[in-house]
Amino acid sequence: MYSVKEPDAGTPERKSSEQVTLEIDGRAVTVPAGTSVMRAAADAGVRVPKLCATESLEAFGSCRLCLVQIEGRRGYPASCTTIVEPGMKVKTQSDPLAKLRRGVMEMYISDHPLDCLTCPTNGNCELQEQAGVVGLREVRYGFDGANHFKQAEKDTSNPYFDFDPAKCIACSRCVRACEEVQGTFALTLQGRGFESKIASGNTDFKSSECVSCGACVQACPTATLVEKSIVERGQPDHSVVTTCAYCGVGCSFRAEVKGSEVVRMVPNKDGHANHGHSCVKGRFAWGYATHKDRITKPMIRRSIHDPWREVSWDEAIAYAASEFKRIQAEHGRGAVGGITSSRCTNEETYLVQKLVRAAFGNNNVDTCARVCHSPTGYGLKTTLGESAGTQNFDSVEHADVIVVIGANPTDAHPVFASQMKRRLRAGARLIVIDPRGIDLVRSAHVEAAHHLQLRPGTNVAVINALAHVVVTEGLYAESFVRTRCEQPAFDKWKAFISDPRHAPEVTEEITGVPAAELRAAARLYATGGNAAIYYGLGVTEHSQGSTMVMGIANLAMVTGNIGRPGVGVNPLRGQNNVQGSCDMGSFPHELPGYRHVSDPAVRALFGAAWGVDIDSEPGLRIPNMFDAAIGGSFKGLYVQGEDIAQSDPNTQHVFAALESLECLVVQDLFINETAKFAHVFLPGSSFLEKDGTFTNAERRISRVRKVTPPLAGKADWETTLALAEALGYPMQYTHPSQIMDEIARLTPTFTGVSYARLDELGSIQWPCNDRAPGGTPVMHIDEFVRGKGKFVITEYVATQERVNRKFPLILTTGRILSQYNVGAQTRRTANNTWHDEDRLELHPHDAEQRGIKDGEWCKIVSRAGETVLRATISERMQPGVVYTTFHFPGSGANVITTENSDWATNCPEYKVTAVQVSPTTEPASKWQRRFGEFSEQQDALLPPQSDPR
Amino acid sequence: MDALKLVQMANQIATFFESDPDPAAVHDGIAGHIRRFWDPRMRRALLQHIDEQAGEGCRPAVLAAIAANRENLTPAR
């Protein structure tokens, strides 16, 4: 529960056009039909005692504390489960009610340890509070009878919270939270009567199916489930609302603080993206912010083989600036560039691209979206007119058919996955298009109607086949297409897609997807009601990533599934601010708001505001920077908050490029893999240490608020300002709000955005301007941003990365729940409990053929390199396809991925690498040994660090 | 810049636009994409490769697109 108390109306809000007026304790109150008496009372300012009720869960009616009297009804109904009726007269206080409640409370307390003064939730316990509310003064039964609190053993196995059954009142809130909020069904109420107890299956919490989302801890009214951080550090004294710095869901949190120390992160029930839910990363894995590995002093060195030297901020900034100036003087204006971060705020990425364009004088700026969702930007802009998803997350509640393509939401976007699973449990049908049997295919109370288990690299053939069925079976939305889309482009596309080569019976040989299954899925998508597509990097990280995004848009348009709640095309963004970093002009061809640098009017606008001439030529994208560095024309790079050495493909090529640079400036929390090649290290600030905004996958701009002072003395935006000034381009901002004001002045989709407006509304989905002053939850309602939707021909072209006798398997890479991206944050938390190494997942058939045993070492060789990982044998894989994650640098997952990339954007083809796998007794490849030695050398070059805490 | 890599990238771009039945649209698409997304040094290196190596490795559509749009693709500096 929240330490900093929030009102709790007891049961969920109901929405209805019908209003009901009733009387509670003599006060008239009007509420939507379907509302509980308890919630209506709360609306009337009347607090009904309760224990098993909380507004995040459906009413349960077990504690018998919320009894009321209703005129004309016999007995004492529970107010949480009784629905309001017109004219109802309710009494919440009377002598009989008080007696009943005290009797109930007596029984609870008789089986509860009275250690309140030493209890971690003392003063913040609903049982304690309600005992006071009902006026409990004695427990007639005493404490010597049969009870639970003397024998029960505490379960401390979870690294983040304890389970103390001695304090449990069996209210079932934790069980219901696990079911209703999270959708994991890991907890049960075992036994009956006195034997009733909460259980995480037949094992402890850590070994159970629990995903540590924290929903049960949040729901617990006592100290039965309580965060270890609260046990260890005590309760907070204030809280600050901010936004999570992990995935693209962008959950709102209350950072609960004691002094200047964060003691707990609790999901904000008013959060528009998460509605009070969280996952193991945002809820618990924030300890990295004060990890001993944090570098808090600027450092410089001439060569990467020299020891680092701690220097003042001024000296480090001056050195970096002088090196960039020297390089430009010697090698030309285009010899330097910058990389913005999807982990940093909008304001910070805006400043870095402004620095590159105004102080460096070129467009050599890129962002990590290059390696994830750049095809989304290209594909959706081309077809729909805007480089962003079409819906808000809540739209899924109106979906009848949900299609998940190349995404694994339960691992990578867990809070949205819970919302999606709620909709699926309520009856929506699910189609999964994925080479792997992801959890959504079959999990508790969720089962996909169709799992199209395609071969990696054949996405476009599948999406074309789906569209072929829709068009040739006459299932398309003719009226929508006629009124909303470009007719000539549609006619051309219709002729293309109707060709028999796209029929599922033909594509089956390419994709491996049975034709009948595909036809059934196409019919369901086209005719099943509101159909929404959610997709991830399994769509974009292919040589045809952009083509596939356009294929998805084609399919949505041809079925009319665009422009209203419940439908749409929804890219699930990997990192917290991928959308924002792209919006802010981080791409080398676009200024903020996705406006091409070749447009003279746009250049004039920014040129006038910034007082410079803006280069009209596109700059280098990240892979091009690497090639130019090796080629000798690119010598200096400013990297803010990205670890390109670990995250980008073909590691050996990336290392060679970084070694070629004369000046690499890394601004980060830690000495990451990229920083090992750096000449200047500028300490970064975590999301807890600065003000700003993040924009999530649904275009929602949310405030990031400074919770604690920056450990190194500067927030990231201040560091960029200092560097710009040293480069001779001073920027005059004293607070990030002023940066957002400038963005709003220069960007038509942001003109209504300001910190004041964000504080007022809580969050805003862009476009936010005169036409949409409150923001835009659903786009393209009456017309597409580009006017008419454009159908694009999407011919399937097989990847050049082919399997053969030497490399007979396809490797695909991805993410897991407990770790995040390159792991720089989560590896420095107790999340390693669940995943402490990257493993190679392969099908039992492939393992048996090669003599590979579960848990043993295996060598993975591709055309780019080789590495060694432990094997995990799993039937989630299809034969011929192997899988790994890239969360640990020593794994060398990207040593084996190749430089093949999307034709339009150069987004790497992480999802298809031809490999061979064989058993080995050596726990490391040559590259891994070299990497280990290099890392040790670099560690030795660091000055002794003091613990930042 | 690695000319062979640039040729491969240009060929990939061509492969996408070649599915348009209109040859003029194919050439405009290829040239337009390269002009909008390639840094000048990349364009320069590709043009140099085409001039010096007779366009070795390039798909015919790439060569035709570049021939038809040479001036627009040539960096000013």
Short mmCIF file of C-alpha atoms in Angstrom, two decimals, chain A residues 646-872:
data_model
loop_
_atom_site.label_atom_id
_atom_site.label_comp_id
_atom_site.label_asym_id
_atom_site.label_seq_id
_atom_site.Cartn_x
_atom_site.Cartn_y
_atom_site.Cartn_z
CA GLN A 646 27.22 -3.78 -26.58
CA SER A 647 23.95 -3.16 -28.35
CA ASP A 648 24.97 -2.80 -31.98
CA PRO A 649 25.53 -5.76 -34.29
CA ASN A 650 28.84 -7.25 -35.38
CA THR A 651 30.71 -6.30 -32.24
CA GLN A 652 34.14 -6.72 -33.79
CA HIS A 653 33.27 -4.16 -36.45
CA VAL A 654 31.89 -1.77 -33.80
CA PHE A 655 35.01 -2.16 -31.65
CA ALA A 656 37.20 -1.43 -34.68
CA ALA A 657 35.19 1.70 -35.41
CA LEU A 658 35.38 2.95 -31.82
CA GLU A 659 39.11 2.28 -31.72
CA SER A 660 39.47 4.44 -34.83
CA LEU A 661 38.06 7.53 -33.16
CA GLU A 662 40.38 10.27 -31.99
CA CYS A 663 37.89 11.60 -29.47
CA LEU A 664 35.06 9.58 -27.98
CA VAL A 665 33.09 11.38 -25.27
CA VAL A 666 30.78 9.14 -23.25
CA GLN A 667 28.20 10.55 -20.86
CA ASP A 668 26.79 7.75 -18.75
CA LEU A 669 26.07 6.44 -15.29
CA PHE A 670 28.66 3.67 -15.58
CA ILE A 671 31.78 2.69 -17.45
CA ASN A 672 29.79 0.77 -20.01
CA GLU A 673 31.33 -1.15 -22.90
CA THR A 674 31.45 1.97 -25.08
CA ALA A 675 33.19 3.96 -22.35
CA LYS A 676 36.07 1.50 -22.45
CA PHE A 677 36.95 3.12 -25.79
CA ALA A 678 36.37 6.68 -24.56
CA HIS A 679 38.78 9.57 -24.08
CA VAL A 680 36.42 11.69 -22.01
CA PHE A 681 33.93 10.38 -19.48
CA LEU A 682 31.20 12.74 -18.30
CA PRO A 683 29.17 11.34 -15.38
CA GLY A 684 25.50 10.99 -16.19
CA SER A 685 22.45 11.40 -13.99
CA SER A 686 19.77 8.80 -13.41
CA PHE A 687 16.08 9.52 -13.98
CA LEU A 688 15.74 10.15 -10.26
CA GLU A 689 18.19 13.04 -10.42
CA LYS A 690 16.69 15.38 -12.98
CA ASP A 691 13.64 17.10 -14.38
CA GLY A 692 12.32 16.45 -17.85
CA THR A 693 9.81 14.42 -19.80
CA PHE A 694 9.61 10.97 -21.41
CA THR A 695 7.27 10.05 -24.28
CA ASN A 696 6.02 6.48 -24.22
CA ALA A 697 4.84 4.13 -26.95
CA GLU A 698 1.38 5.72 -27.05
CA ARG A 699 2.85 9.22 -27.66
CA ARG A 700 2.19 10.10 -24.04
CA ILE A 701 4.42 12.82 -22.66
CA SER A 702 4.89 12.43 -18.90
CA ARG A 703 6.94 14.39 -16.41
CA VAL A 704 10.16 13.11 -14.97
CA ARG A 705 10.74 14.91 -11.69
CA LYS A 706 13.90 15.36 -9.73
CA VAL A 707 13.67 13.17 -6.64
CA THR A 708 17.25 13.38 -5.39
CA PRO A 709 20.15 15.70 -6.28
CA PRO A 710 22.45 14.57 -9.14
CA LEU A 711 25.17 12.38 -7.65
CA ALA A 712 27.83 13.93 -9.86
CA GLY A 713 26.58 17.47 -9.46
CA LYS A 714 25.08 17.94 -12.93
CA ALA A 715 21.92 16.69 -14.58
CA ASP A 716 22.54 15.44 -18.13
CA TRP A 717 20.97 18.50 -19.75
CA GLU A 718 23.36 20.74 -17.80
CA THR A 719 26.34 18.76 -19.07
CA THR A 720 25.24 19.21 -22.68
CA LEU A 721 24.80 22.93 -22.06
CA ALA A 722 28.34 23.14 -20.70
CA LEU A 723 29.74 21.29 -23.70
CA ALA A 724 27.84 23.48 -26.14
CA GLU A 725 29.13 26.60 -24.43
CA ALA A 726 32.71 25.33 -24.56
CA LEU A 727 32.21 24.69 -28.27
CA GLY A 728 31.31 28.36 -28.65
CA TYR A 729 27.54 27.91 -28.81
CA PRO A 730 26.05 28.94 -25.45
CA MET A 731 22.42 27.94 -24.88
CA GLN A 732 20.46 29.89 -22.31
CA TYR A 733 18.28 27.58 -20.25
CA THR A 734 18.02 27.47 -16.49
CA HIS A 735 15.42 24.69 -16.30
CA PRO A 736 14.24 21.90 -18.64
CA SER A 737 10.79 23.51 -18.79
CA GLN A 738 12.34 26.25 -20.93
CA ILE A 739 13.66 23.63 -23.33
CA MET A 740 10.16 22.17 -23.65
CA ASP A 741 8.81 25.67 -24.26
CA GLU A 742 11.23 26.01 -27.18
CA ILE A 743 10.22 22.59 -28.53
CA ALA A 744 6.57 23.67 -28.32
CA ARG A 745 7.31 26.91 -30.18
CA LEU A 746 9.06 25.10 -33.02
CA THR A 747 7.04 21.88 -33.35
CA PRO A 748 3.41 21.98 -34.56
CA THR A 749 2.47 18.72 -32.82
CA PHE A 750 3.75 20.06 -29.48
CA THR A 751 2.44 23.63 -29.42
CA GLY A 752 0.09 22.94 -26.51
CA VAL A 753 2.69 21.17 -24.37
CA SER A 754 4.24 22.84 -21.35
CA TYR A 755 5.22 21.75 -17.86
CA ALA A 756 2.26 23.69 -16.46
CA ARG A 757 -0.11 21.87 -18.79
CA LEU A 758 1.50 18.52 -17.96
CA ASP A 759 1.07 19.22 -14.26
CA GLU A 760 -2.56 20.12 -14.92
CA LEU A 761 -3.45 17.11 -17.08
CA GLY A 762 -1.04 14.54 -15.64
CA SER A 763 0.21 13.58 -19.09
CA ILE A 764 -0.44 14.54 -22.70
CA GLN A 765 -0.52 12.47 -25.88
CA TRP A 766 0.78 14.44 -28.84
CA PRO A 767 -0.39 15.96 -31.16
CA CYS A 768 -1.34 18.63 -28.64
CA ASN A 769 -2.16 21.95 -30.24
CA ASP A 770 -5.09 24.27 -30.97
CA ARG A 771 -6.91 21.47 -32.78
CA ALA A 772 -6.37 19.04 -29.89
CA PRO A 773 -5.72 21.06 -26.72
CA GLY A 774 -6.04 18.01 -24.46
CA GLY A 775 -3.88 15.80 -26.68
CA THR A 776 -4.77 12.98 -29.07
CA PRO A 777 -5.41 9.48 -27.69
CA VAL A 778 -6.39 8.04 -31.09
CA MET A 779 -4.96 9.34 -34.34
CA HIS A 780 -6.27 9.41 -37.91
CA ILE A 781 -9.93 9.55 -36.82
CA ASP A 782 -11.49 11.48 -39.68
CA GLU A 783 -8.53 11.60 -42.00
CA PHE A 784 -4.97 10.40 -42.01
CA VAL A 785 -2.23 12.82 -41.02
CA ARG A 786 -1.04 12.64 -44.63
CA GLY A 787 -4.61 13.23 -45.88
CA LYS A 788 -5.40 9.95 -47.59
CA GLY A 789 -3.88 6.68 -46.45
CA LYS A 790 -1.36 5.28 -48.88
CA PHE A 791 -1.16 1.59 -49.77
CA VAL A 792 2.41 0.56 -50.54
CA ILE A 793 3.48 -2.47 -52.53
CA THR A 794 5.34 -4.82 -50.19
CA GLU A 795 7.02 -7.54 -52.22
CA TYR A 796 8.61 -10.25 -50.10
CA VAL A 797 12.35 -10.40 -50.59
CA ALA A 798 14.27 -13.14 -48.81
CA THR A 799 17.07 -11.95 -46.57
CA GLN A 800 20.61 -12.29 -47.82
CA GLU A 801 21.41 -14.03 -44.56
CA ARG A 802 20.81 -17.58 -45.78
CA VAL A 803 21.13 -20.85 -43.97
CA ASN A 804 23.33 -23.48 -45.60
CA ARG A 805 25.17 -26.64 -44.61
CA LYS A 806 27.78 -24.65 -42.71
CA PHE A 807 25.27 -22.42 -40.92
CA PRO A 808 22.06 -24.48 -40.83
CA LEU A 809 20.23 -22.79 -37.94
CA ILE A 810 18.68 -19.34 -37.60
CA LEU A 811 19.56 -17.34 -34.51
CA THR A 812 17.08 -14.75 -33.31
CA THR A 813 17.67 -12.45 -30.34
CA GLY A 814 15.34 -10.87 -27.79
CA ARG A 815 14.68 -9.82 -24.23
CA ILE A 816 13.46 -11.32 -20.97
CA LEU A 817 11.37 -9.88 -18.17
CA SER A 818 13.94 -9.30 -15.46
CA GLN A 819 16.71 -7.72 -17.54
CA TYR A 820 16.55 -4.57 -19.62
CA ASN A 821 18.34 -3.91 -22.88
CA VAL A 822 22.14 -3.98 -22.40
CA GLY A 823 21.56 -4.67 -18.73
CA ALA A 824 23.58 -1.68 -17.49
CA GLN A 825 20.78 -0.91 -15.03
CA THR A 826 19.21 -4.28 -14.22
CA ARG A 827 22.50 -6.17 -13.97
CA ARG A 828 23.24 -3.89 -11.04
CA THR A 829 20.15 -5.01 -9.15
CA ALA A 830 18.83 -8.17 -7.56
CA ASN A 831 17.07 -8.94 -10.86
CA ASN A 832 20.11 -11.12 -11.54
CA THR A 833 18.40 -13.56 -9.19
CA TRP A 834 16.23 -14.63 -12.09
CA HIS A 835 18.63 -14.18 -14.99
CA ASP A 836 22.35 -13.98 -14.39
CA GLU A 837 23.60 -15.01 -17.80
CA ASP A 838 22.47 -15.05 -21.41
CA ARG A 839 21.77 -18.57 -22.63
CA LEU A 840 21.15 -20.16 -25.98
CA GLU A 841 17.63 -21.56 -26.22
CA LEU A 842 17.17 -24.39 -28.72
CA HIS A 843 14.66 -27.08 -29.59
CA PRO A 844 15.22 -30.59 -28.13
CA HIS A 845 15.54 -32.01 -31.64
CA ASP A 846 18.37 -29.64 -32.58
CA ALA A 847 20.04 -30.24 -29.22
CA GLU A 848 19.85 -34.01 -29.54
CA GLN A 849 21.18 -33.99 -33.09
CA ARG A 850 24.24 -32.10 -31.85
CA GLY A 851 24.70 -33.85 -28.54
CA ILE A 852 24.00 -30.65 -26.59
CA LYS A 853 22.70 -31.04 -23.06
CA ASP A 854 20.70 -28.56 -21.02
CA GLY A 855 22.96 -26.32 -18.96
CA GLU A 856 26.15 -27.28 -20.80
CA TRP A 857 28.35 -25.04 -22.94
CA CYS A 858 27.75 -24.74 -26.64
CA LYS A 859 29.59 -22.82 -29.33
CA ILE A 860 27.61 -20.61 -31.68
CA VAL A 861 29.32 -19.67 -34.94
CA SER A 862 28.04 -17.26 -37.57
CA ARG A 863 29.57 -15.55 -40.59
CA ALA A 864 30.45 -12.62 -38.29
CA GLY A 865 32.02 -14.41 -35.32
CA GLU A 866 31.61 -16.96 -32.62
CA THR A 867 30.74 -17.12 -28.96
CA VAL A 868 30.02 -19.65 -26.24
CA LEU A 869 26.90 -19.81 -24.10
CA ARG A 870 25.17 -22.35 -21.90
CA ALA A 871 22.30 -24.18 -23.55
CA THR A 872 18.68 -24.15 -22.46
#
